[in-house]
Coordinates of C-alpha atoms in Angstrom, one line a residue:
M1 CA 90.5 -105.3 60.9
K2 CA 91.8 -104.1 64.3
P3 CA 90.9 -106.1 67.4
D4 CA 87.7 -105.0 69.2
I5 CA 89.5 -103.9 72.3
E6 CA 91.9 -101.7 70.2
I7 CA 89.0 -100.1 68.4
A8 CA 87.3 -99.4 71.7
R9 CA 90.4 -97.8 73.2
E10 CA 91.0 -95.6 70.1
T11 CA 87.5 -94.2 70.4
Q12 CA 87.3 -90.8 72.1
M13 CA 84.3 -91.2 74.4
K14 CA 82.1 -88.2 75.3
P15 CA 81.5 -87.4 79.0
I16 CA 78.4 -89.2 80.0
V17 CA 76.8 -85.8 81.1
E18 CA 77.1 -84.7 77.5
V19 CA 75.5 -88.0 76.2
A20 CA 72.7 -87.5 78.7
R21 CA 72.0 -84.0 77.5
S22 CA 71.4 -85.4 74.0
I23 CA 68.3 -87.1 75.3
G24 CA 67.0 -84.3 77.5
L25 CA 68.7 -85.1 80.8
D26 CA 70.8 -82.8 82.9
E27 CA 73.4 -83.6 85.6
D28 CA 70.8 -83.4 88.4
D29 CA 69.1 -86.5 86.8
L30 CA 72.2 -88.6 87.1
E31 CA 74.4 -90.3 89.7
L32 CA 77.9 -90.3 88.2
Y33 CA 80.1 -93.3 88.3
G34 CA 83.2 -91.7 87.0
K35 CA 83.3 -89.7 83.8
Y36 CA 81.8 -92.1 81.4
K37 CA 79.0 -93.9 83.1
A38 CA 76.1 -92.9 85.3
K39 CA 72.9 -94.1 86.9
V40 CA 69.7 -92.4 86.0
L41 CA 67.3 -91.4 88.8
L42 CA 63.8 -92.9 88.7
E43 CA 62.3 -89.4 89.1
V44 CA 63.1 -88.9 85.4
L45 CA 60.0 -91.0 84.6
E46 CA 57.8 -88.4 86.2
K47 CA 59.7 -85.6 84.5
L48 CA 59.1 -87.1 81.0
K49 CA 55.7 -88.6 81.5
D50 CA 53.9 -86.1 79.1
R51 CA 56.2 -86.9 76.2
P52 CA 54.8 -89.3 73.6
N53 CA 56.4 -92.7 73.3
G54 CA 58.8 -93.3 70.4
K55 CA 58.8 -96.4 68.3
Y56 CA 59.7 -99.6 70.2
I57 CA 62.0 -102.1 68.3
D58 CA 63.0 -105.5 69.6
V59 CA 66.0 -107.4 68.2
T60 CA 66.1 -111.2 68.4
A61 CA 67.7 -114.0 66.3
I62 CA 67.5 -117.4 64.8
T63 CA 68.4 -120.4 66.9
P64 CA 72.0 -119.6 68.1
T65 CA 75.0 -121.6 66.9
P66 CA 78.5 -121.7 68.4
L67 CA 79.6 -119.4 65.6
G68 CA 77.6 -116.4 67.0
E69 CA 75.0 -114.5 65.0
G70 CA 75.8 -111.0 66.1
K71 CA 72.6 -110.0 67.8
T72 CA 74.1 -107.5 70.2
V73 CA 76.3 -106.1 67.4
T74 CA 73.1 -105.6 65.4
T75 CA 71.2 -104.0 68.3
I76 CA 73.9 -101.5 68.9
G77 CA 74.6 -100.9 65.1
L78 CA 70.9 -100.5 64.3
S79 CA 70.5 -97.7 66.9
M80 CA 73.6 -96.0 65.4
A81 CA 72.3 -96.5 61.9
L82 CA 69.0 -94.9 62.9
N83 CA 70.9 -91.8 64.0
C84 CA 72.7 -91.8 60.6
I85 CA 69.4 -91.4 58.8
G86 CA 68.3 -88.6 61.0
K87 CA 66.3 -90.5 63.6
K88 CA 67.0 -90.0 67.4
A89 CA 67.6 -93.5 68.8
V90 CA 68.4 -94.9 72.2
T91 CA 69.8 -98.4 72.8
C92 CA 68.7 -100.7 75.7
I93 CA 70.6 -103.9 76.5
R94 CA 71.4 -106.2 79.4
Q95 CA 74.5 -106.3 81.5
P96 CA 76.6 -109.5 80.8
S97 CA 76.9 -112.2 83.4
L98 CA 80.4 -112.8 84.6
G99 CA 79.7 -116.5 84.2
P100 CA 79.7 -116.5 80.3
V101 CA 82.3 -113.6 80.2
F102 CA 84.9 -115.9 82.0
G103 CA 83.3 -119.1 80.6
I104 CA 82.2 -119.8 77.1
K105 CA 81.2 -116.5 75.6
G106 CA 83.8 -113.9 76.6
G107 CA 82.9 -110.3 76.4
A108 CA 79.4 -109.2 75.2
A109 CA 79.7 -105.5 74.5
G110 CA 79.2 -105.9 70.7
G111 CA 82.2 -105.9 68.5
G112 CA 84.1 -104.2 65.7
Y113 CA 82.7 -100.7 65.1
S114 CA 79.5 -101.6 66.9
Q115 CA 80.3 -101.6 70.6
V116 CA 79.2 -100.2 73.9
L117 CA 81.8 -98.2 75.8
P118 CA 83.6 -98.3 78.2
M119 CA 84.0 -101.9 77.1
E120 CA 85.9 -103.2 80.1
D121 CA 83.4 -101.7 82.6
F122 CA 80.5 -103.0 80.6
N123 CA 81.7 -106.6 80.7
L124 CA 82.9 -106.6 84.3
H125 CA 81.3 -105.1 87.4
L126 CA 79.9 -102.0 85.8
T127 CA 78.1 -100.3 88.8
G128 CA 77.8 -103.4 90.9
D129 CA 74.1 -104.3 90.2
V130 CA 74.7 -108.0 89.7
H131 CA 76.5 -108.2 93.0
A132 CA 73.6 -106.4 94.7
V133 CA 71.2 -109.0 93.3
G134 CA 73.3 -111.8 94.5
L135 CA 73.6 -110.4 98.0
A136 CA 69.9 -109.8 98.3
H137 CA 69.1 -113.3 97.1
N138 CA 71.6 -115.0 99.5
L139 CA 70.4 -112.9 102.4
L140 CA 67.0 -114.5 102.0
A141 CA 68.7 -117.9 101.8
A142 CA 70.5 -117.2 105.1
F143 CA 67.2 -116.1 106.7
I144 CA 65.6 -119.4 105.7
D145 CA 68.2 -121.6 107.2
T146 CA 68.5 -119.6 110.3
H147 CA 64.8 -119.6 110.8
I148 CA 64.6 -123.4 110.5
M149 CA 67.6 -123.9 112.8
K150 CA 66.3 -121.6 115.6
D151 CA 62.7 -122.4 116.2
N152 CA 61.0 -122.7 112.8
A153 CA 58.0 -120.7 114.0
L154 CA 56.6 -120.6 110.5
G155 CA 56.6 -124.4 110.3
I156 CA 58.7 -124.4 107.1
D157 CA 58.9 -127.9 105.6
P158 CA 62.7 -128.2 104.7
L159 CA 61.8 -130.7 101.9
S160 CA 59.7 -128.0 100.2
I161 CA 62.3 -125.2 100.0
T162 CA 62.9 -124.1 96.4
W163 CA 65.1 -121.1 97.2
R164 CA 68.7 -122.0 96.4
R165 CA 71.7 -119.8 96.6
V166 CA 73.4 -117.9 93.7
V167 CA 76.8 -116.9 92.5
D168 CA 77.8 -115.2 89.2
V169 CA 80.3 -117.8 88.2
S170 CA 79.7 -120.9 86.1
D171 CA 80.4 -123.5 88.7
R172 CA 78.9 -126.9 88.1
A173 CA 80.3 -128.2 91.4
L174 CA 77.7 -126.2 93.2
R175 CA 74.7 -127.4 91.3
H176 CA 73.8 -129.9 94.1
I177 CA 75.2 -129.5 97.6
V178 CA 74.4 -130.3 101.2
T179 CA 74.4 -127.4 103.7
G180 CA 74.4 -127.4 107.5
L181 CA 77.2 -130.0 108.0
G182 CA 79.6 -129.8 111.0
G183 CA 77.2 -129.8 114.0
K184 CA 74.1 -128.1 115.3
E185 CA 75.8 -124.7 115.4
N186 CA 76.1 -124.7 111.6
G187 CA 72.4 -125.3 110.9
L188 CA 70.3 -128.3 110.0
P189 CA 71.7 -130.5 107.1
R190 CA 69.6 -130.4 103.9
E191 CA 70.1 -130.8 100.2
T192 CA 70.1 -127.6 98.1
G193 CA 72.3 -126.0 95.4
Y194 CA 73.4 -122.9 93.6
D195 CA 72.0 -121.2 90.5
I196 CA 73.9 -118.5 88.5
T197 CA 73.0 -115.0 89.7
V198 CA 71.3 -114.0 86.5
A199 CA 68.9 -116.9 87.0
S200 CA 67.8 -115.5 90.3
E201 CA 64.2 -114.5 90.8
V202 CA 65.6 -111.3 92.3
M203 CA 67.2 -110.4 89.0
A204 CA 64.0 -111.1 87.2
I205 CA 62.1 -108.9 89.7
L206 CA 64.6 -106.1 89.1
A207 CA 64.1 -106.4 85.4
L208 CA 60.3 -106.4 85.6
T209 CA 59.7 -103.9 88.3
T210 CA 58.2 -100.4 87.6
G211 CA 59.4 -98.6 90.7
L212 CA 60.9 -98.8 94.2
F213 CA 57.7 -99.6 96.0
D214 CA 56.6 -102.1 93.3
L215 CA 60.0 -103.7 93.9
R216 CA 59.3 -103.9 97.6
Q217 CA 56.0 -105.6 96.9
R218 CA 57.4 -108.0 94.5
L219 CA 60.2 -109.1 96.8
A220 CA 57.6 -109.6 99.5
R221 CA 55.7 -112.1 97.3
I222 CA 58.7 -114.4 96.7
I223 CA 57.8 -118.0 97.6
I224 CA 60.6 -119.9 99.3
G225 CA 58.6 -123.1 99.9
T226 CA 55.6 -124.3 101.9
N227 CA 54.8 -125.0 105.5
Y228 CA 53.8 -128.4 106.9
N229 CA 50.1 -127.5 106.1
G230 CA 50.9 -126.9 102.5
G231 CA 50.6 -123.1 102.6
A232 CA 53.1 -120.8 100.8
V233 CA 55.9 -119.2 102.8
T234 CA 57.1 -115.8 101.5
A235 CA 60.0 -113.5 102.0
E236 CA 57.6 -111.2 103.8
D237 CA 56.8 -114.0 106.2
L238 CA 60.5 -114.2 107.0
K239 CA 60.6 -110.4 107.4
C240 CA 63.5 -110.2 104.8
A241 CA 61.8 -108.3 102.0
G242 CA 62.6 -104.9 103.5
S243 CA 66.3 -105.6 103.8
M244 CA 66.4 -107.0 100.3
T245 CA 64.8 -103.8 99.0
V246 CA 67.4 -101.7 100.7
L247 CA 70.2 -103.7 99.1
L248 CA 68.7 -103.0 95.7
K249 CA 67.8 -99.3 96.1
D250 CA 70.7 -98.2 93.9
A251 CA 70.6 -101.2 91.6
I252 CA 67.1 -100.3 90.5
K253 CA 68.4 -97.2 88.7
P254 CA 69.2 -97.8 85.1
N255 CA 72.8 -97.4 84.0
L256 CA 73.6 -95.0 81.1
L257 CA 76.6 -95.6 78.8
Q258 CA 77.3 -94.8 75.1
T259 CA 78.0 -96.6 71.9
I260 CA 81.1 -96.2 69.9
E261 CA 79.3 -93.4 68.0
H262 CA 78.0 -91.8 71.2
T263 CA 74.4 -93.1 70.9
P264 CA 72.9 -93.2 74.5
C265 CA 72.8 -96.8 75.7
F266 CA 70.9 -98.0 78.8
V267 CA 72.5 -101.1 80.3
H268 CA 70.4 -102.6 83.0
T269 CA 69.7 -106.0 84.5
G270 CA 70.8 -109.3 83.0
P271 CA 68.4 -112.2 83.2
F272 CA 69.3 -115.2 81.0
A273 CA 66.8 -116.0 78.2
N274 CA 67.1 -119.8 78.4
I275 CA 66.5 -119.8 82.2
A276 CA 64.8 -116.5 83.0
H277 CA 63.0 -114.1 80.7
G278 CA 66.1 -112.7 79.0
N279 CA 65.4 -109.0 78.6
N280 CA 66.8 -105.7 80.0
S281 CA 64.7 -103.7 82.5
I282 CA 61.3 -102.3 82.0
L283 CA 62.5 -99.1 83.7
A284 CA 65.2 -98.5 81.2
D285 CA 62.8 -99.1 78.3
Q286 CA 60.1 -96.8 79.8
M287 CA 62.8 -94.1 80.1
A288 CA 64.2 -94.7 76.6
V289 CA 60.8 -94.5 74.7
K290 CA 60.3 -91.0 76.2
M291 CA 63.8 -89.9 75.2
G292 CA 64.1 -91.1 71.6
E293 CA 62.1 -91.4 68.4
Y294 CA 63.3 -95.1 68.3
T295 CA 64.2 -97.4 71.2
V296 CA 66.1 -100.5 70.1
T297 CA 66.1 -103.2 72.7
E298 CA 67.3 -106.8 72.6
S299 CA 65.8 -110.2 73.7
G300 CA 68.2 -113.0 74.5
F301 CA 68.8 -115.9 72.1
G302 CA 66.1 -116.7 69.5
A303 CA 62.4 -115.8 68.9
D304 CA 61.5 -119.0 70.8
C305 CA 63.3 -117.8 73.9
G306 CA 63.8 -114.2 74.8
A307 CA 61.4 -112.7 72.2
E308 CA 58.5 -115.0 73.2
K309 CA 59.1 -113.9 76.8
F310 CA 59.5 -110.3 75.7
F311 CA 56.0 -110.4 74.2
N312 CA 54.2 -112.5 76.8
I313 CA 55.9 -111.4 80.1
K314 CA 57.8 -108.1 79.7
C315 CA 55.2 -106.4 77.5
R316 CA 52.4 -107.5 79.8
Y317 CA 54.0 -105.8 82.8
S318 CA 55.4 -102.7 81.0
G319 CA 52.4 -101.9 79.0
L320 CA 54.7 -101.1 76.0
K321 CA 53.8 -102.5 72.6
P322 CA 56.5 -103.4 70.0
D323 CA 56.3 -101.7 66.6
A324 CA 58.7 -104.0 64.8
V325 CA 61.1 -106.9 65.4
V326 CA 64.5 -107.6 63.8
I327 CA 65.6 -111.2 63.5
V328 CA 69.4 -111.6 63.1
A329 CA 70.7 -114.4 60.9
T330 CA 74.0 -115.2 59.2
V331 CA 74.8 -117.2 56.1
R332 CA 77.2 -119.5 58.1
A333 CA 74.7 -120.2 60.9
L334 CA 72.0 -121.2 58.4
K335 CA 74.5 -123.4 56.6
M336 CA 75.1 -125.1 59.9
H337 CA 71.4 -125.5 60.6
G338 CA 71.1 -126.9 57.1
G339 CA 73.6 -129.6 57.7
G340 CA 76.5 -128.0 55.8
F341 CA 78.9 -128.7 58.6
K342 CA 78.9 -129.7 62.3
F343 CA 80.5 -128.0 65.3
P344 CA 81.2 -130.7 67.9
P345 CA 82.0 -129.3 71.4
G346 CA 85.7 -128.4 71.7
H347 CA 86.3 -128.9 68.0
A348 CA 86.0 -125.9 65.6
P349 CA 85.0 -126.8 62.1
D350 CA 87.3 -126.1 59.2
K351 CA 87.4 -122.5 58.2
E352 CA 87.3 -123.4 54.5
T353 CA 84.2 -125.5 55.0
I354 CA 82.4 -122.7 56.8
E355 CA 83.3 -120.2 54.1
R356 CA 82.7 -122.4 51.0
E357 CA 79.5 -121.4 49.1
N358 CA 76.7 -123.9 49.9
V359 CA 73.4 -122.6 48.7
E360 CA 71.8 -126.0 49.3
A361 CA 72.7 -125.9 53.0
V362 CA 71.5 -122.3 53.3
E363 CA 68.2 -123.2 51.6
K364 CA 67.7 -126.1 54.1
G365 CA 68.7 -123.9 57.1
C366 CA 66.2 -121.3 56.2
E367 CA 63.6 -123.5 57.7
N368 CA 64.9 -122.4 61.1
L369 CA 64.7 -118.7 60.0
E370 CA 61.1 -119.3 58.8
K371 CA 60.0 -120.7 62.1
H372 CA 61.4 -117.7 64.0
I373 CA 59.6 -115.3 61.6
E374 CA 56.4 -117.3 62.2
N375 CA 56.9 -117.0 65.9
V376 CA 57.0 -113.2 65.8
L377 CA 54.1 -113.0 63.4
L378 CA 52.0 -115.1 65.9
H379 CA 52.2 -111.9 68.0
G380 CA 51.1 -109.6 65.2
V381 CA 54.4 -107.7 64.9
P382 CA 56.1 -106.8 61.6
V383 CA 59.5 -108.5 61.0
V384 CA 62.7 -107.4 59.3
V385 CA 65.5 -109.9 58.9
A386 CA 69.1 -108.6 59.3
I387 CA 71.7 -110.7 57.5
N388 CA 74.8 -110.0 59.5
H389 CA 77.5 -110.0 56.8
F390 CA 80.7 -111.9 56.6
D391 CA 83.2 -111.4 53.7
S392 CA 82.8 -115.0 52.6
D393 CA 79.0 -114.7 52.1
T394 CA 78.1 -115.0 48.4
D395 CA 75.4 -113.2 46.5
A396 CA 73.6 -116.4 45.8
E397 CA 73.5 -117.3 49.5
I398 CA 72.3 -113.9 50.5
E399 CA 69.6 -113.9 47.8
T400 CA 68.4 -117.3 49.0
I401 CA 67.8 -115.9 52.5
R402 CA 66.2 -112.8 51.3
K403 CA 63.7 -114.7 49.1
R404 CA 62.8 -117.2 51.7
A405 CA 62.4 -114.6 54.5
I406 CA 60.1 -112.4 52.4
A407 CA 58.1 -115.5 51.3
A408 CA 57.7 -116.4 55.0
G409 CA 56.2 -113.0 55.8
A410 CA 59.1 -110.8 56.6
E411 CA 58.8 -107.2 55.5
D412 CA 62.3 -107.2 54.2
A413 CA 65.7 -109.0 54.6
V414 CA 68.7 -106.7 54.5
V415 CA 72.4 -107.1 54.7
S416 CA 73.9 -105.5 57.7
Q417 CA 77.6 -104.5 57.9
V418 CA 77.6 -102.6 61.2
W419 CA 80.5 -104.7 62.7
A420 CA 82.9 -103.5 59.9
K421 CA 81.4 -100.0 59.2
G422 CA 79.5 -98.9 62.3
G423 CA 76.2 -97.0 61.8
E424 CA 76.8 -96.4 58.1
G425 CA 76.9 -100.2 57.6
G426 CA 73.3 -100.5 58.8
V427 CA 71.6 -97.6 56.9
D428 CA 69.6 -100.0 54.7
L429 CA 68.6 -102.0 57.7
A430 CA 67.5 -98.8 59.6
K431 CA 65.4 -97.7 56.6
A432 CA 63.7 -101.1 56.4
V433 CA 63.0 -101.0 60.2
V434 CA 61.5 -97.5 59.9
K435 CA 59.2 -98.6 57.1
A436 CA 58.1 -101.7 59.0
A437 CA 57.5 -99.7 62.2
E438 CA 55.1 -97.4 60.4
K439 CA 52.6 -100.2 59.9
P440 CA 49.7 -100.2 62.3
S441 CA 50.4 -102.2 65.4
Q442 CA 48.5 -105.6 65.6
F443 CA 50.4 -106.7 68.7
R444 CA 48.7 -109.5 70.7
F445 CA 49.7 -112.0 73.4
L446 CA 50.0 -115.6 72.6
Y447 CA 47.8 -116.9 75.4
P448 CA 45.3 -115.6 77.9
L449 CA 46.3 -115.6 81.5
E450 CA 43.0 -117.3 82.4
A451 CA 44.2 -120.5 80.6
S452 CA 45.3 -123.3 82.9
I453 CA 49.1 -123.9 83.5
K454 CA 49.0 -126.9 81.2
E455 CA 47.1 -125.1 78.5
K456 CA 49.7 -122.3 78.5
I457 CA 52.6 -124.8 78.4
E458 CA 51.0 -126.6 75.5
I459 CA 50.3 -123.5 73.5
I460 CA 53.9 -122.4 73.7
A461 CA 55.3 -125.9 73.0
T462 CA 53.1 -126.6 70.0
K463 CA 52.9 -123.1 68.4
V464 CA 56.3 -121.7 69.2
Y465 CA 58.5 -124.8 69.3
G466 CA 56.6 -126.9 66.9
A467 CA 56.1 -129.8 69.2
E468 CA 53.6 -132.6 68.7
G469 CA 52.6 -132.4 72.4
V470 CA 53.8 -132.3 76.0
D471 CA 54.7 -135.0 78.6
Y472 CA 54.7 -134.2 82.4
L473 CA 57.0 -136.0 84.8
P474 CA 55.5 -136.8 88.3
L475 CA 57.3 -133.8 90.0
A476 CA 55.9 -131.4 87.4
E477 CA 52.4 -132.8 87.8
E478 CA 52.7 -132.3 91.6
K479 CA 53.9 -128.7 91.2
I480 CA 51.1 -127.8 88.8
Q481 CA 48.5 -129.1 91.2
L482 CA 50.2 -127.1 94.1
Y483 CA 50.5 -123.8 92.2
T484 CA 46.9 -124.2 90.9
R485 CA 45.7 -124.7 94.5
L486 CA 47.7 -121.7 95.7
G487 CA 46.1 -119.5 93.0
Y488 CA 49.3 -119.0 90.9
D489 CA 47.9 -120.6 87.7
R490 CA 47.0 -117.2 86.3
L491 CA 50.6 -116.1 85.9
P492 CA 52.4 -116.0 82.6
L493 CA 55.0 -118.7 81.8
C494 CA 58.8 -118.4 81.5
M495 CA 59.8 -121.6 79.8
A496 CA 63.4 -122.7 80.9
K497 CA 64.8 -124.6 77.9
T498 CA 67.9 -125.0 75.8
H499 CA 68.6 -122.1 73.5
L500 CA 70.4 -124.4 71.0
S501 CA 67.3 -125.8 69.5
L502 CA 63.7 -124.9 68.9
S503 CA 62.9 -128.0 70.9
H504 CA 64.0 -129.0 74.4
D505 CA 66.9 -131.1 73.0
P506 CA 70.0 -129.2 71.9
R507 CA 70.8 -132.1 69.5
L508 CA 67.8 -131.3 67.3
M509 CA 69.0 -128.7 64.8
N510 CA 67.2 -126.6 62.2
R511 CA 63.4 -126.9 62.4
P512 CA 62.7 -130.2 64.2
T513 CA 59.4 -132.0 64.0
G514 CA 57.8 -135.0 65.5
F515 CA 59.1 -134.4 69.1
R516 CA 57.3 -134.1 72.4
V517 CA 58.4 -131.8 75.1
P518 CA 59.1 -133.3 78.6
I519 CA 58.3 -131.0 81.6
R520 CA 60.4 -132.3 84.5
D521 CA 59.5 -129.6 87.1
V522 CA 57.7 -126.3 87.5
R523 CA 58.9 -123.6 89.8
A524 CA 57.2 -120.4 91.0
S525 CA 58.7 -116.9 90.7
V526 CA 55.6 -115.2 92.1
G527 CA 57.5 -112.0 92.9
A528 CA 58.7 -111.7 89.4
G529 CA 55.3 -112.6 88.2
F530 CA 55.7 -115.9 86.4
L531 CA 55.9 -119.7 86.7
Y532 CA 58.9 -121.4 85.0
P533 CA 58.6 -125.0 83.8
L534 CA 61.9 -126.8 83.3
L535 CA 62.1 -128.6 80.0
G536 CA 64.2 -131.7 79.5
E537 CA 67.6 -131.5 81.1
M538 CA 67.7 -127.7 81.3
R539 CA 70.1 -126.5 84.1
T540 CA 70.0 -123.3 86.1
M541 CA 73.8 -123.3 86.8
P542 CA 76.1 -123.5 83.7
G543 CA 79.5 -125.1 83.8
L544 CA 82.9 -123.9 82.5
P545 CA 84.3 -125.3 79.3
T546 CA 87.6 -127.2 79.1
V547 CA 89.4 -124.0 78.3
P548 CA 87.4 -121.1 79.9
A549 CA 87.5 -117.7 78.3
G550 CA 88.9 -116.4 81.6
T551 CA 92.2 -118.1 80.8
K552 CA 92.8 -115.3 78.3
V553 CA 91.9 -112.4 80.6
D554 CA 94.8 -110.6 82.3
I555 CA 96.5 -107.2 82.9
D556 CA 99.1 -106.0 80.5
E557 CA 102.3 -104.1 81.3
K558 CA 100.4 -100.8 81.2
G559 CA 97.7 -102.0 83.6
N560 CA 95.1 -102.5 80.9
V561 CA 92.6 -105.3 80.8
V562 CA 93.3 -107.7 78.0
G563 CA 91.6 -110.9 76.7
L564 CA 87.9 -109.9 77.0
F565 CA 87.7 -110.2 73.2

């Protein structure tokens, strides 16, 4: 088949104004960024408020493998497939971080005949939202250091500061640094570090806000550390929240693009699901459910990461209730989980080994799929499994997945061929999703907010990850006591953990048992509205691989971007 970028460039896009009209918007509702992308004004929410909500579908996956499961491909393809069977669908996804785009992952606009267009814009700067987030975040960091250097009227304890700087590049050399060197004119020396921009609390706030004034209030509540008396110090105390809001006044507006089959697609915010909550913006979803019969959104990584946070964080703040969930799996990924082959870092497994029929390994790997089905059912939402098809998949392997998925409680398990065939390749999946979404909603949260911090951690660790229990390192114990004393113990939790295992340890494949989860730290994102415990060795700044994806990105002789796929 043709390369993704060639397929994208051969597609005749529609003007974004025309795409907008298909969901009831006119040009006055848009701020145009060229011919094929636009921001949607927040006033649209008032305009559409009396429309009933359409069905709300979330797409998640099994535990990811280096082979890729095709979750974004399925999200885009499912929305196109729903249109193929006569349903009016809208897609909602996150904007990629430039860290993975130029690091391990490469482009993230889908693939094959299931892509978002314009593909290059989607993967790169789009409308500048990520940069606005980084600037607002780092402005607050500059305010903190200047305040301490000048007179420290707030009595900020430098050793308590949790607000680091951010950059949207995977740069491990910035994880731990010392600032303020070079004399008193350059500030007071202190240890700090950088996180990747999509791990910023500002990005999480942008994704969870419900309006401009709510954004202002959330930014004001950001906790940067404590004073010498142990009291919380906020962005409002530093008189920085207003400026941060101004920097984000355009970034708050959702971006409208289109799929390869011209399905409207909101692309807005990009929090990581292993570090942050891993979902696109509430504002985009609130618009989309008023514009389509079906809104298809996506949660990052597996049902233990983005989907768990979708249910217990995003849905708490949006008020939206999911009608069905799609779990994406592949034969080859389940073979890997089942021990059929290994994928050591920097060494791709033999293609013949990947593609050779191995029903026994698929059978064993289905334990991972079953746990993700169980995790969704804990929240009372019907599940459909999408088997993202590869040519080497055999009927026996597919039937094994189908039987195990249904036995585990899935409504259905359906082969999806949207990568090769576009919307038509997902018609069976779309029909299964429509049927599942017709079931009465039994949606429920996993834990009450009134539970203590430790109780919430232990509910997630034991019920979602399958751990035997939880161990707390001294720093985590200290932070739990601090945040309980400050009254933040009633917030939901955003567990920062590896996406490569149901556990905290990326080496534990499939469905591990008999492990305990170590909590090394707990941080507060009070503005976003959650606490985030750090599990095991989880880092908030990724690093580049030996051969970064960015080594393939360039400009060709015609001035076109190449190498994103």
